[in-house]
Amino acid sequence: MSDLLGLNAVAARDALDKKAISAVELATAYLGAAEATAGLNNYVALTADHALAMAAESDKRIASGEAGLLEGLPIGVKDLFCTKGVSSTACSNILKGFVPPYESTVTANLWAAGGVMLGKLNCDEFAMGSGNETSAYGPAINPWQGKDKVDLVPGGSSGGSASAVAARSALLATGTDTGGSIRQPAAFCGVVGLKPTYGRCSRWGIVAFASSLDQAGPFTRTVADNALMMTAMASHDAKDSTSTQTPLQDLIGAVGDGVKGMKIGVPKEYVMDGMDNEVVTLWEQGQAWLRDAGAELIDVSLPHTKYALPAYYIIAPAEASSNLARYDGVRYGMRVDAETLDGMYEATRAAGFGDEVQRRIMIGTYVLSAGYYDAYYLKAQKVRRLIKADFDAAFQTVDALLTPATPSAAFPVGRKIDDPVTNFLNDVFTVPANLAGLPGISVPGGVTSDGLPLGLQVLGRPFDEASLYRVAGVLEQAAGFTMTPARMAGGAA
Amino acid sequence: MSDLVTGRTGDWEVVIGLEVHAQVSSKAKLFSGASASFGSAPNENVSLVDAAMPGMLPVINRECVYQAIRTGLGLKAQINLTSVFDRKNYFYADLPQGYQISQFKDPIVGEGSLRIVMADGSTRDIGIERLHLEQDAGKSMHDQHPTKSYIDLNRTGVALMEIVSRPDMRSAAEAAAYVRKLRSILRYLGTCDGNMEEGSLRADVNVSVRRPGGPLGTRTETKNLNSLRFIQLAIDHEVARQIEIIEDGGTIDQETRLFDTATGATRTMRSKEDAHDYRYFPDPDLLPMIVTQDEVDALASALPELPDDIRDRLMGEYGLSAYDAAVITEERDTARYYEAASDGRDRKLVANWMTVELFGALNKSGKSLENCPITPEKLGELVGLISDGTISGRIAKDVFADMFETGKGAAAIVDEKGLKQVSDSGAIETLIDQVLAANQDKVDDYRGGKDKLFGFFVGQVMKESGGQANPGMVNQILRSKLDGA
Amino acid sequence: MSVDKTTVAKIARLARINVPDERLEPLAAELNGILNWIAELDEVNTDNVEPLASVTGHALPMRDDVVTDGNRLDDVLSNVPEGASGFFVVPKVVE
């Protein structure tokens, strides 16, 4: 088999089962691809020996007919996931050298299903960012380029994951999504990314950013691959009090079910000033595709949409300011010595956290502090209820919502932004789903005139990922998105 | 009121409120599966959750929740079916998460009350404001190294109940009575072992002084007192200190103070921080905690009888004095011992024997009820022998001493030593005749009007009998012989 | 509401992040930018709206009172910056 990297996950599983390829060959090809595209800086640690050993085990299980759902498939892991015996730093200096003696539930599920770990993927520091530019390892690069060949961000925070899947240096990758950190980079890199319903994937062993919003999910090349990986990732976990016991639907089967008879809502508030015209055009195109496939398109209103972003930027930093208090130089990670305990804390945290993380900790500390709690945090949680109520009302009449994934395509690395708020606006279409705990998927729908991918987002009812896959499957087929990025392993197809 | 304290410028009223931290009796910690036991090697009872490793999450221990509910029921308090865990954010070396999981706005237990009994038998009801569950912190040790502190996280995450009283106490004695009573209830319920030396029960005391009937004064909080004596000493010291400052024209700083067990004085904490700002917010790793009324009812119906109920019964049905009832019911074991010993016996007499002889002997020998050589049944047996006239009260004391020494039964000792009271009227008559014959002059005096000599004859007869003659019968026969002849 | 240098210094202290004096002013400006934007929420009428802290809709699951963890000193201390005889070690704390 010459084009190992060209196989999507479903096809690779098939080829492995037919013994047309071996897991070791596949892992070797991906490790080579990762080396070849090292310039994209999407891996922060490549675990070659580990990958080859796991692949060899996969080959044995395939030979003995014990193949798991993801048997032999090479997977990259966002550095936010703790992986036993492998450096896990959340791309922060404060966790430099941290090697967890435990494995996150999600990654444990993937390995139990036969997945092969390639290494750890770059991300924004503690997942705080929309361009993968806050990483202590430097920015990951988007394999796609515009006509001017300028380096573009892969999006964030799961930028390394999206970049690696797009560049074919990982067949599958894990991400986490707190305000759009899976869906936005998936859109920027032309891949499929799902943020499951809050509680669907265990948060145990994932470095926490904002606990009430964080959710792990899969990055894949195709919708079918995504449903496959998601099926292996999800589980009820007694170690996570917010983990759901709701049974998982048949996601793999849902991909080809079509949308005939489905009611798809189009929220009129998902527009904003300065939004790309091409984004609006693609959105309209997406509506037409679904209508053609037999869905009924219905205009809906989510009146509190514009308040989701400011509410998010209170709630997420508030939780983060508390979640990140444990990085204090006492038990693991970086320590900067000082005479006093407080001096040690202050020096360690000043040196260990980057600017964006410090800024968010400061905001979070402020909005929770005495005298401001009601005005900020409590107000935001009330607005959060209103946002959820908007969705609840919409889902009385529709089965899913179709929106743009992002207001624009990927932007250049190092774009100088003085106002941090401008950066926050990247998340404007993705944040509401996190606040309401809903599942959302981003599917590549087309490219801009500059040749950069754009994504469509589908949002659904809690624990109804199946409907997302039905809609996403139709969009994928209609879009026929076959373009590949310039900086892809093995060269452009 | 006698509780007022007299200063140089007049009388002062003391206002005291207590926050008691009681360690919940459970096998595992509140939010992790590590052991909650004492005495392990450093950091042995520590899970990755307790060490706040990245990505670790809390899962609550149901038994700890039930223990809090049982305690709430024991305090006749409102049980909140929905309660919420919050994070209390602050940095400290023995607080790995950088926050303590506690309950701030919506505690599991609301208002209740607790009845204290003072030495004179009078009672007072002290209001309970709330009870909530929270995590204990670890331990910092400062003596191992000249410039370093050593941190042991074994205590980190052990479940505590914080029980907050209303500022209803007016003297150190009341505060001590409150803690003693609270400890008693916790031990009855089995929700906390009440071991103050090991730190299972410790109190923060809030003290202020004011002119009687005047507005509340500024209070100070003295932290972490782990004995009844320290609680009283700290309060007395605080009261004297505050009165002196105010009478000298000064004002009290609202502050946290430490009690120095060596000097018996309180002092300002040296690490007094910029004002704490704990930034409480609902812990997003945990969901609202719901318990059902059915669960609460089941816990309520399985509760043991509590000291106040037993005390009421002891006073009402058995006619015990307030003092005896309070002493007997303070500890569940004591009450159980009493119930067993007095079953079918003279209840008041058993109470007397317990509070005087038994407790005296235990005290003297340094033994506790747990390893008491006299079983409740044997004490009952002894009292039975007194009641049915087999032995006199005086003989019983000797028998008791023998029982305490040897653990033998009362009847066995009485038999063995031939201590059985003589109730044979013929034998007693013979003794009386001998005594009267030997003291004919006194008999004449008596009959001549010296009534008081009757006691002399009784004493002589008892003496001759070696104490074994039935005093009632001696009285009766003697009277008929002297008066009837 | 807007924050000044003093407030930024106070927040930094609460968050235990050492912020050099010359950074206080620029940080205050950045935080004010964010806080002013957040103030958009004031437009929303939230009278009689209950705050929403958790979206799952289920109650807190509880575990049995069984010791299932601990006795893993090697794991607990495996990443420690400074340790001694089974303890974590920090600069001396004065109470």
mmCIF file of N, CA, C and O in Angstrom, chain A residues 85 109 194 288 328 332 342 355 397 446 467:
data_model
loop_
_atom_site.group_PDB
_atom_site.id
_atom_site.type_symbol
_atom_site.label_atom_id
_atom_site.label_comp_id
_atom_site.label_asym_id
_atom_site.label_seq_id
_atom_site.Cartn_x
_atom_site.Cartn_y
_atom_site.Cartn_z
ATOM 1 N N GLY A 85 3.443 8.454 32.293
ATOM 2 C CA GLY A 85 4.846 8.274 31.916
ATOM 3 C C GLY A 85 5.295 9.152 30.768
ATOM 4 O O GLY A 85 6.436 9.049 30.313
ATOM 5 N N ASN A 109 -9.407 5.215 27.370
ATOM 6 C CA ASN A 109 -10.447 4.606 26.527
ATOM 7 C C ASN A 109 -9.920 4.373 25.104
ATOM 8 O O ASN A 109 -10.207 3.341 24.487
ATOM 9 N N LEU A 194 -15.623 17.674 16.811
ATOM 10 C CA LEU A 194 -16.854 17.616 17.600
ATOM 11 C C LEU A 194 -16.584 18.010 19.048
ATOM 12 O O LEU A 194 -15.658 17.501 19.676
ATOM 13 N N ALA A 288 -29.009 25.444 1.846
ATOM 14 C CA ALA A 288 -29.539 24.905 0.578
ATOM 15 C C ALA A 288 -29.248 23.408 0.474
ATOM 16 O O ALA A 288 -30.113 22.616 0.072
ATOM 17 N N ASP A 328 1.554 25.817 42.149
ATOM 18 C CA ASP A 328 2.131 26.689 43.171
ATOM 19 C C ASP A 328 3.564 26.334 43.507
ATOM 20 O O ASP A 328 4.127 26.871 44.459
ATOM 21 N N TYR A 332 4.662 19.730 42.212
ATOM 22 C CA TYR A 332 5.113 19.324 40.875
ATOM 23 C C TYR A 332 5.345 20.581 40.050
ATOM 24 O O TYR A 332 4.914 21.675 40.429
ATOM 25 N N ASP A 342 5.057 32.759 50.402
ATOM 26 C CA ASP A 342 4.345 33.623 49.469
ATOM 27 C C ASP A 342 5.263 34.139 48.360
ATOM 28 O O ASP A 342 4.866 34.242 47.207
ATOM 29 N N ASP A 355 1.591 35.446 29.561
ATOM 30 C CA ASP A 355 0.824 36.691 29.702
ATOM 31 C C ASP A 355 -0.689 36.475 29.650
ATOM 32 O O ASP A 355 -1.432 37.029 30.451
ATOM 33 N N THR A 397 -38.819 23.273 18.650
ATOM 34 C CA THR A 397 -39.331 23.211 17.279
ATOM 35 C C THR A 397 -38.343 22.624 16.279
ATOM 36 O O THR A 397 -38.754 22.140 15.228
ATOM 37 N N GLY A 446 -16.192 24.575 2.605
ATOM 38 C CA GLY A 446 -15.665 25.151 1.379
ATOM 39 C C GLY A 446 -14.444 25.977 1.687
ATOM 40 O O GLY A 446 -13.909 25.910 2.795
ATOM 41 N N SER A 467 -27.830 13.226 15.890
ATOM 42 C CA SER A 467 -28.402 14.175 14.930
ATOM 43 C C SER A 467 -27.314 15.035 14.293
ATOM 44 O O SER A 467 -27.399 15.381 13.107
#
